[in-house]
Tab-separated table of C-alpha atoms and ligand atoms in Angstrom:
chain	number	residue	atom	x	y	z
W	61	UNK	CA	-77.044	28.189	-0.407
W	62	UNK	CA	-77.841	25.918	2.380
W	63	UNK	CA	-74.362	24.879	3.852
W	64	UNK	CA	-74.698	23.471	7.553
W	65	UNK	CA	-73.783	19.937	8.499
W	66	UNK	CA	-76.070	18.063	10.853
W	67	UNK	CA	-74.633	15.460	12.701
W	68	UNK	CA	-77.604	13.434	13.356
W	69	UNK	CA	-76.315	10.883	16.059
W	70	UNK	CA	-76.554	9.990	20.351
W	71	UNK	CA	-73.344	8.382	20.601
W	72	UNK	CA	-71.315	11.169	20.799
W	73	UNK	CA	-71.127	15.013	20.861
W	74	UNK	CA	-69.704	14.666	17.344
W	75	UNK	CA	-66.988	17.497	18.294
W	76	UNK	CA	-64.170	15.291	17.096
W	77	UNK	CA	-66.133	15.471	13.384
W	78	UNK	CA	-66.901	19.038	13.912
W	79	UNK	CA	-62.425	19.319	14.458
W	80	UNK	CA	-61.837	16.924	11.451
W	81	UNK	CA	-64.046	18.334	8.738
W	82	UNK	CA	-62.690	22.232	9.710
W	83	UNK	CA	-59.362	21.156	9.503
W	84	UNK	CA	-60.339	20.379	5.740
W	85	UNK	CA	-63.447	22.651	4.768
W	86	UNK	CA	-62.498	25.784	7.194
W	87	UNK	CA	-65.203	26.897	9.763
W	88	UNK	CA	-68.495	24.917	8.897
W	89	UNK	CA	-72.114	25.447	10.396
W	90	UNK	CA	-71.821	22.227	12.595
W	91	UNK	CA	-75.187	21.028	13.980
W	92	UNK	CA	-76.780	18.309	16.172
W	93	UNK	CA	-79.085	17.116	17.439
W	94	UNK	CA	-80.095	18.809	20.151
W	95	UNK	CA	-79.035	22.153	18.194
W	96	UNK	CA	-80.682	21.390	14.391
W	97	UNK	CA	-81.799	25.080	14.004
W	98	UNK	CA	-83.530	25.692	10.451
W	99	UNK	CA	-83.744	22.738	8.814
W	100	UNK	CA	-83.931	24.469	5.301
W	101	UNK	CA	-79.918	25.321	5.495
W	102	UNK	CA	-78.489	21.910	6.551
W	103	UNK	CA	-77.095	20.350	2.738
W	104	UNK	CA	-75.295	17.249	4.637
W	105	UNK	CA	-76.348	14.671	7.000
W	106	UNK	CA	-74.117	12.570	9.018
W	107	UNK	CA	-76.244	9.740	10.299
W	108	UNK	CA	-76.160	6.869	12.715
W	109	UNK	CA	-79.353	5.477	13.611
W	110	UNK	CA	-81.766	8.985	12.771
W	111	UNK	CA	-85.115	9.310	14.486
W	112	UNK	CA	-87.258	7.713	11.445
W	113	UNK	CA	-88.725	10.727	9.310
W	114	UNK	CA	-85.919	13.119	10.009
W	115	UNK	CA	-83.606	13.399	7.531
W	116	UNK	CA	-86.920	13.588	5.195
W	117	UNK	CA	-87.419	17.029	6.902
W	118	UNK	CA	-84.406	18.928	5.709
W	119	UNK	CA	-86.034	20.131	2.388
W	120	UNK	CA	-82.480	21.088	0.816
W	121	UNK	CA	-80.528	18.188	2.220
W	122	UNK	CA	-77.873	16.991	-1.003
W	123	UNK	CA	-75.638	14.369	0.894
W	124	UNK	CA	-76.240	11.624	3.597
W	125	UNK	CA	-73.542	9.972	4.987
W	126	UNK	CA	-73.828	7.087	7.047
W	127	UNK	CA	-71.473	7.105	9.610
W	128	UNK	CA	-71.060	3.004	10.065
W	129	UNK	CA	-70.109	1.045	7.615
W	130	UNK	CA	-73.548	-0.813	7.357
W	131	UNK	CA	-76.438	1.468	6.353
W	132	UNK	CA	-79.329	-0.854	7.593
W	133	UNK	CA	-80.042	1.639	9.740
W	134	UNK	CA	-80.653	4.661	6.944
W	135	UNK	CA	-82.763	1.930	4.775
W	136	UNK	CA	-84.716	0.585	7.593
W	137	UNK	CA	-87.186	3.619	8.467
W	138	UNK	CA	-88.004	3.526	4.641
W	139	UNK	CA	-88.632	7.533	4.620
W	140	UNK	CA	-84.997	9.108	2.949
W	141	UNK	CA	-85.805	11.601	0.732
W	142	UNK	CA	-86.097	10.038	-2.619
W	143	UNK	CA	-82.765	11.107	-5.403
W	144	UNK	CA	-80.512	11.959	-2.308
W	145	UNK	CA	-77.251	9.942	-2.427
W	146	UNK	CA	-76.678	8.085	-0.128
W	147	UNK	CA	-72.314	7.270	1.108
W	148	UNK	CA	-70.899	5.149	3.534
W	149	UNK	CA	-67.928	5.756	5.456
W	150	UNK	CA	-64.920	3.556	4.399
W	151	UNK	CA	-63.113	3.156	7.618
W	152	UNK	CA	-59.603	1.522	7.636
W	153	UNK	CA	-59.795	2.111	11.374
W	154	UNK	CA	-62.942	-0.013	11.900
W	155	UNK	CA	-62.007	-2.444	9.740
W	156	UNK	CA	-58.665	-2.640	11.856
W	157	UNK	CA	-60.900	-2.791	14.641
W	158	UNK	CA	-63.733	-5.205	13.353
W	159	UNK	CA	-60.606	-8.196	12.445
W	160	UNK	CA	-58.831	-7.394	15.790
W	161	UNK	CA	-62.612	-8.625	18.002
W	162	UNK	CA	-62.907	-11.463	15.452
W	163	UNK	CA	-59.039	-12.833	16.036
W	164	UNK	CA	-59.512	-12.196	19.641
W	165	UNK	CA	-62.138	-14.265	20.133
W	166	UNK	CA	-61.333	-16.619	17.786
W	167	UNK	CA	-57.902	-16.983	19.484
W	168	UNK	CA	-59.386	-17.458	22.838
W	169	UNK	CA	-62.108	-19.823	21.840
W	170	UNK	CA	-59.179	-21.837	19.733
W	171	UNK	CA	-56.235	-22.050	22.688
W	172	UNK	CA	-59.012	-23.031	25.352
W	173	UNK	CA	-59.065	-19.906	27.202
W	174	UNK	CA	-62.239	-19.816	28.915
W	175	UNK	CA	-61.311	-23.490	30.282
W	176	UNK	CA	-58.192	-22.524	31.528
W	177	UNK	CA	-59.860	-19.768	33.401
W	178	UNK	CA	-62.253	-21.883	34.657
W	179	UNK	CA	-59.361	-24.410	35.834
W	180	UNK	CA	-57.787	-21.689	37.388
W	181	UNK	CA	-60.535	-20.979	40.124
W	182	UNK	CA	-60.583	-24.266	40.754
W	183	UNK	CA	-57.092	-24.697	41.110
W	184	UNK	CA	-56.363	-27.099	38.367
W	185	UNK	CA	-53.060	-27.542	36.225
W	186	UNK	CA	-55.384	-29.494	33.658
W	187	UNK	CA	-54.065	-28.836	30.238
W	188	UNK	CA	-56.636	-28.947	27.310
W	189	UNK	CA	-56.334	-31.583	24.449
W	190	UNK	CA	-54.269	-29.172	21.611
W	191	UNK	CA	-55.850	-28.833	18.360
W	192	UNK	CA	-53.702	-27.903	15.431
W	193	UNK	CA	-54.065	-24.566	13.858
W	194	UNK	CA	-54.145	-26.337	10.289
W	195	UNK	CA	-57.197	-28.504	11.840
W	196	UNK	CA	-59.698	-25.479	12.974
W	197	UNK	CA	-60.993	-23.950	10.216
W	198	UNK	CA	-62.414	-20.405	9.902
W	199	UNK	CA	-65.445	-19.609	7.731
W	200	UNK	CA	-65.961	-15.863	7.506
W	201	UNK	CA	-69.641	-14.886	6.222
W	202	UNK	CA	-69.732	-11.704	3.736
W	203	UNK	CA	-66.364	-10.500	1.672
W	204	UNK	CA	-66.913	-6.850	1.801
W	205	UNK	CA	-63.743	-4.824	3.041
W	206	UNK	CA	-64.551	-6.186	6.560
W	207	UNK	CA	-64.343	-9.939	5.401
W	208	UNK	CA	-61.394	-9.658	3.007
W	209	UNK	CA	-59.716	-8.185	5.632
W	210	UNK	CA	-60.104	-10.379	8.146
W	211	UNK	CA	-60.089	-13.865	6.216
W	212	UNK	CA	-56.637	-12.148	4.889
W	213	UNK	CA	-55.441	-11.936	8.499
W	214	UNK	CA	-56.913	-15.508	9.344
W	215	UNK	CA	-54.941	-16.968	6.578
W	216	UNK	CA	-51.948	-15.709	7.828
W	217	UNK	CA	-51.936	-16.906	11.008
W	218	UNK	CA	-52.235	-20.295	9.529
W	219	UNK	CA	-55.536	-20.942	9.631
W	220	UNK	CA	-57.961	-22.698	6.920
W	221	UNK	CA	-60.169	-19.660	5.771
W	222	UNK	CA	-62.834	-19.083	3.727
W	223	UNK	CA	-65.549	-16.679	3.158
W	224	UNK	CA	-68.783	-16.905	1.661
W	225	UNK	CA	-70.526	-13.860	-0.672
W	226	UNK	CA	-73.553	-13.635	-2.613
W	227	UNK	CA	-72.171	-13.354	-5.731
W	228	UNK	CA	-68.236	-15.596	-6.804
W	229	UNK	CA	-65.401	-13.817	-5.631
W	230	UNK	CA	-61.483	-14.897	-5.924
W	231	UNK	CA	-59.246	-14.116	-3.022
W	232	UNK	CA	-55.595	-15.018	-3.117
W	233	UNK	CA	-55.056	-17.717	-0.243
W	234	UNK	CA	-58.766	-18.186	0.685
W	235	UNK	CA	-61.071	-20.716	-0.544
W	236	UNK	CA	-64.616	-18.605	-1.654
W	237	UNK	CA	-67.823	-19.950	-1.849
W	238	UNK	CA	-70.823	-18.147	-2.747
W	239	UNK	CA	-75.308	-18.354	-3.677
W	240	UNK	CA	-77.108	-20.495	-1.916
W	241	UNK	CA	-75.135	-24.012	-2.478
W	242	UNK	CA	-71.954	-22.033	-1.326
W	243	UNK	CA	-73.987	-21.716	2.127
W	244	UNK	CA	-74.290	-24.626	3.257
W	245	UNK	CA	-70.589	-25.495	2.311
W	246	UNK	CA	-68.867	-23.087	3.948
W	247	UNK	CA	-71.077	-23.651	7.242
W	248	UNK	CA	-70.012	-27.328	6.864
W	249	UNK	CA	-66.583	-26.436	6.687
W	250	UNK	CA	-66.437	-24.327	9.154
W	251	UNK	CA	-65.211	-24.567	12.773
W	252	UNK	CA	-65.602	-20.984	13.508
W	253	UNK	CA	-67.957	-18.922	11.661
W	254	UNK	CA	-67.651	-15.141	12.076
W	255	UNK	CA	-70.100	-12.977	10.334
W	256	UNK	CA	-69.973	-9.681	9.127
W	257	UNK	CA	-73.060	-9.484	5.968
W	258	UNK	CA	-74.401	-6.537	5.842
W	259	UNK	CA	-77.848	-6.570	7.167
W	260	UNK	CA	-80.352	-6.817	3.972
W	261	UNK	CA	-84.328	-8.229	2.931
W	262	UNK	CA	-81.762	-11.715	1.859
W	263	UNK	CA	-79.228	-12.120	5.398
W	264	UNK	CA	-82.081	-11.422	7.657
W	265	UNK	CA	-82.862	-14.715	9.509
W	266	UNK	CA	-80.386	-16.184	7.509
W	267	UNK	CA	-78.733	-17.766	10.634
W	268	UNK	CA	-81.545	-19.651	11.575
W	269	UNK	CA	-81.791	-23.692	13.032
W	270	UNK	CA	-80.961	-25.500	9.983
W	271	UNK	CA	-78.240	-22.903	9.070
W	272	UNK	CA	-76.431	-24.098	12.796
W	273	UNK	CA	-77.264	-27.248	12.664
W	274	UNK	CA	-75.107	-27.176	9.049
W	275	UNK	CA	-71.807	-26.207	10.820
W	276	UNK	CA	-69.901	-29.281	11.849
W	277	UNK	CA	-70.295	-30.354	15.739
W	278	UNK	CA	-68.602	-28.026	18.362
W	279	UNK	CA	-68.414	-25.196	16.002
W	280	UNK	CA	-67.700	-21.550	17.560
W	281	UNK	CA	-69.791	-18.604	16.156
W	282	UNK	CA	-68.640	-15.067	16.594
W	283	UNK	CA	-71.686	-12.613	15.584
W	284	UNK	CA	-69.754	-9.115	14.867
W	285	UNK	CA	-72.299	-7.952	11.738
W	286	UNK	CA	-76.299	-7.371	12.555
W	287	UNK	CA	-78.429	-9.400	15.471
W	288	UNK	CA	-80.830	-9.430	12.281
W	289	UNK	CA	-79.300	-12.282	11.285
W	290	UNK	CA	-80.175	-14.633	13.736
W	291	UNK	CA	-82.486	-16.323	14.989
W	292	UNK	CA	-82.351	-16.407	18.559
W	293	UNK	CA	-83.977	-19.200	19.687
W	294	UNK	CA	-82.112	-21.600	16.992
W	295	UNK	CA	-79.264	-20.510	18.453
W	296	UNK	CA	-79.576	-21.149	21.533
W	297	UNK	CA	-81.140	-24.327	21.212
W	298	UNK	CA	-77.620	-25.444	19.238
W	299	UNK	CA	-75.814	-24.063	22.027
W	300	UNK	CA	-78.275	-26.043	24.805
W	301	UNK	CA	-77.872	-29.011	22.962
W	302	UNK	CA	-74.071	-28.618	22.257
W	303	UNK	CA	-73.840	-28.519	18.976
W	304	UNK	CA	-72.276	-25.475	19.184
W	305	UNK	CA	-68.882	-25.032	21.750
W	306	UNK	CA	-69.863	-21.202	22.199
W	307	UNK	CA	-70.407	-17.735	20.439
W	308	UNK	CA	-69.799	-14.369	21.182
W	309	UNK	CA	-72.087	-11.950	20.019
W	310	UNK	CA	-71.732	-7.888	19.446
W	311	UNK	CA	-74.400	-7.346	17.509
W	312	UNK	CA	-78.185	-8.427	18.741
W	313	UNK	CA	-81.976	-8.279	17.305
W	314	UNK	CA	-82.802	-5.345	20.064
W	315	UNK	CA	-80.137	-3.553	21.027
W	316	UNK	CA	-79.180	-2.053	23.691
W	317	UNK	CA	-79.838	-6.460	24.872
W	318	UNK	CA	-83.073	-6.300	27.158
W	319	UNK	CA	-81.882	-7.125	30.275
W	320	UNK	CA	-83.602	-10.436	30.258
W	321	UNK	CA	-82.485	-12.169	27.697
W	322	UNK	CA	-81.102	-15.470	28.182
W	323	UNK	CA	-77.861	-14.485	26.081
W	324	UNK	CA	-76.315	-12.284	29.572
W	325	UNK	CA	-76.053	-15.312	31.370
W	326	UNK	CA	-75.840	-17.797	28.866
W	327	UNK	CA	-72.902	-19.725	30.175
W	328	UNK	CA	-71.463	-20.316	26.619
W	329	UNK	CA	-72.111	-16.742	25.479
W	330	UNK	CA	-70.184	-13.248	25.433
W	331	UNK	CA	-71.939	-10.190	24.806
W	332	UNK	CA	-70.194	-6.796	24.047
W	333	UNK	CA	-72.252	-4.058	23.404
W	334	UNK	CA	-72.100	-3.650	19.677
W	335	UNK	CA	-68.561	-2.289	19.987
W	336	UNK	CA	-66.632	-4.485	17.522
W	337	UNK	CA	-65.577	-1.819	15.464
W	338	UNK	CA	-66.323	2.106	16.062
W	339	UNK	CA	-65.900	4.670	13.595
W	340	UNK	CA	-63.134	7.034	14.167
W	341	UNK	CA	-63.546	10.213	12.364
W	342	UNK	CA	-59.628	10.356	12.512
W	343	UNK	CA	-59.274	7.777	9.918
W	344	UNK	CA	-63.097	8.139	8.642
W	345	UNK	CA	-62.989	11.492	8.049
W	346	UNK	CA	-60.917	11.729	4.959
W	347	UNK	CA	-63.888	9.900	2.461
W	348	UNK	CA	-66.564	11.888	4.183
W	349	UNK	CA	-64.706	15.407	2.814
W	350	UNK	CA	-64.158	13.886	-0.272
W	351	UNK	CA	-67.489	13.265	-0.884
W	352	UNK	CA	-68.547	16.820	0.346
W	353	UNK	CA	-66.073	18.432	-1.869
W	354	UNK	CA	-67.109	16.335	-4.804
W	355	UNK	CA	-71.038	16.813	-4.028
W	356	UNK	CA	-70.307	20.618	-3.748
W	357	UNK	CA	-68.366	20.404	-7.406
W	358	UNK	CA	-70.878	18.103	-9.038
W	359	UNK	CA	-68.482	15.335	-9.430
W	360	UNK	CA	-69.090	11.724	-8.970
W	361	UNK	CA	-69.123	10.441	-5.504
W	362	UNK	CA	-67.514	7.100	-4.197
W	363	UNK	CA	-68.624	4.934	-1.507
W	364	UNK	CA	-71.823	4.753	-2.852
W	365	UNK	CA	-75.044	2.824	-1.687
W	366	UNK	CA	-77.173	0.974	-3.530
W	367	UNK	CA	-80.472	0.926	-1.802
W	368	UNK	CA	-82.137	-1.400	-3.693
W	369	UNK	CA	-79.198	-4.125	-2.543
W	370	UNK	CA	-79.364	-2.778	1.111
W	371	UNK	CA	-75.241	-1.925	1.172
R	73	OXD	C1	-71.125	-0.157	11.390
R	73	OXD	C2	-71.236	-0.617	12.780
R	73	OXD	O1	-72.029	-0.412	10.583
R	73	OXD	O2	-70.437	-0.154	13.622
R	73	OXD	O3	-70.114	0.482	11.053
R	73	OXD	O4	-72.084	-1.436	13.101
C-alpha cells in the first residue's frame, strides 16, 4: 500500500509538518522535494505552488492537500489527476494572521500614519484633520472564513463594514451585498476596500479601472487575496490621478514583484511579499490528519474543493 507523504513545496524544509503529522500518525515516510524517491508509494500530497505536471506523476496518489487556503495554485496548471480529492487547509492561525495585516494597515492608513511620519522628518507638529471612526467605512471583498473574520473584527472596532460575496449571505452586524449589482455598491460605499476572493475564471481582473473608479474619492485599497485580481495599470492610474489615497498590496500578478515595477517605489504603495497570512502547521495541522485518517478509512472528507468553482 503506497503510504509516503510528499511535501511538494520551496518555502520551507517542511520538517515542522514532518513533527506535526508523527505526533498524530506515528513515524510516516516523509518526502520532498528534493528527496521524492518512487513516485508509485507517495498516497498524499501536500502542495503549495507544484511544478505543473507533478502531482499527475504519482500514479497511486489518493489525497492532495493544498497547503494555503486558496488553491489557485493546484487549479491553475490544469494537469491534477482527474477523481483525486482535492482539501484545503482551514487555518485559524492564518486567518488570525490574514485580519491582523488588514487592521494594521487599515489602522495606519485611517489615524494618518504615513503623514505623521513624513511630518516627523521634517520636523513638523502638524496634526492631521481627524476623521471619525463611524465616518470611514470598510468594504471587505469575499466572505469566506478570511472575510467573516475580519469584517467581524472591523465591526468591532467601530467601524461601518461590509462585505461583498457572490452569492447573499447574512452576517450579524455587517451589511452584505452580493452578484454583480452588490459590486458596485459596496465599492461605492467603501472607504477602504480590502480583498481577500479567492482567485477564480469570475475575480480575475475583477479590480480593473471602472471597478476603482466606483469607490468613492480618496478611498484606501489593501490587496491581501491574489495580484490576479487587478489590473495594474488601472490601478495605478487611480492612484496617479488621486482618486485613490493609497494601497498596500501583498499579493501581485508575478510574484516574487519584478524588480521594476512601478509598485516598489510607488510613493502611495506598500508591498510585502505575499506574507499576509502563512500557514502554520501548528494550528493547520490538525484538518490535514483528519483528512488523512478519514481518506485512509473511506470516510467523507471536509474542507473540500470544488474545482469547477475554483475554491
Ligand atoms: C493562501 C495564501 O492561500 O497564503 O493561504 O496565499
Amino acid at each position: 500500500m503506497p503510504d509516503a507523504i510528499a511535501y511538494i513545496s520551496r518555502d520551507t524544509d517542511g520538517q515542522l509538518w514532518k513533527k506535526a503529522l508523527e505526533a498524530a500518525l506515528g513515524p510516516i515516510d516523509f518526502r520532498t522535494l528534493d528527496n521524492l524517491g518512487d513516485k508509485a508509494d507517495i498516497e498524499v500530497a501536500l502542495a503549495w505552488k507544484p511544478p505543473a505536471g507533478l502531482i499527475a506523476s504519482f500514479p497511486n496518489i489518493r489525497l492532495i492537500v493544498s497547503l494555503g487556503m486558496g488553491v489557485d495554485h493546484l487549479l491553475a496548471e490544469d494537469e491534477l489527476p482527474a477523481g483525486v480529492p482535492i482539501v484545503r487547509i482551514m487555518d485559524d492561525g492564518l486567518v488570525g494572521q490574514m485580519s491582523e495585516y488588514a487592521i494594521y494597515w487599515a489602522l495606519r492608513h485611517h489615524r494618518d500614519i504615513d503623514k505623521y511620519a513624513a511630518s516627523q522628518r521634517t520636523k513638523q507638529w502638524k496634526p492631521e484633520e481627524f476623521v471619525d471612526t463611524l465616518h470611514r467605512r470598510v468594504g471587505i471583498l469575499g466572505l469566506g472564513t478570511i472575510g467573516q473574520d475580519t469584517a467581524a473584527k472591523f465591526a468591532a472596532l467601530g467601524f461601518p463594514t461590509a462585505g461583498w460575496s457572490r452569492t447573499q449571505k447574512t452576517l450579524p452586524g455587517i451589511e452584505t451585498f452580493h452578484g454583480p449589482d452588490g459590486f458596485k455598491r459596496l465599492l461605492a460605499r467603501s472607504d477602504i476596500l480590502i480583498d481577500v476572493l479567492p482567485l477564480t475564471r469570475d475575480t480575475r481582473g475583477l479590480l480593473d479601472a471602472a471597478a476603482f473608479a466606483a469607490l468613492p474619492k480618496g478611498a484606501y485599497f489593501i490587496n491581501m487575496a491574489r495580484g490576479g485580481h487587478v489590473v495594474d495599470e488601472a490601478l495605478l492610474a487611480a492612484l496617479d490621478s488621486g482618486h485613490l489615497s493609497g494601497a498596500t498590496l501583498d499579493v501581485f500578478n508575478q510574484e516574487p514583484l519584478p524588480p521594476e515595477h512601478r509598485y516598489w517605489t510607488h510613493p502611495k504603495v506598500h508591498v510585502t511579499p505575499h506574507v499576509a497570512g502563512a500557514t502554520n502547521p501548528r494550528t493547520a495541522s490538525p484538518g490535514v490528519i483528519e483528512n488523512i485518517k478519514r481518506r485512509r478509512t473511506g470516510q467523507t472528507l471536509i474542507h473540500t474543493v470544488d474545482p469547477k468553482s475554483g475554491y
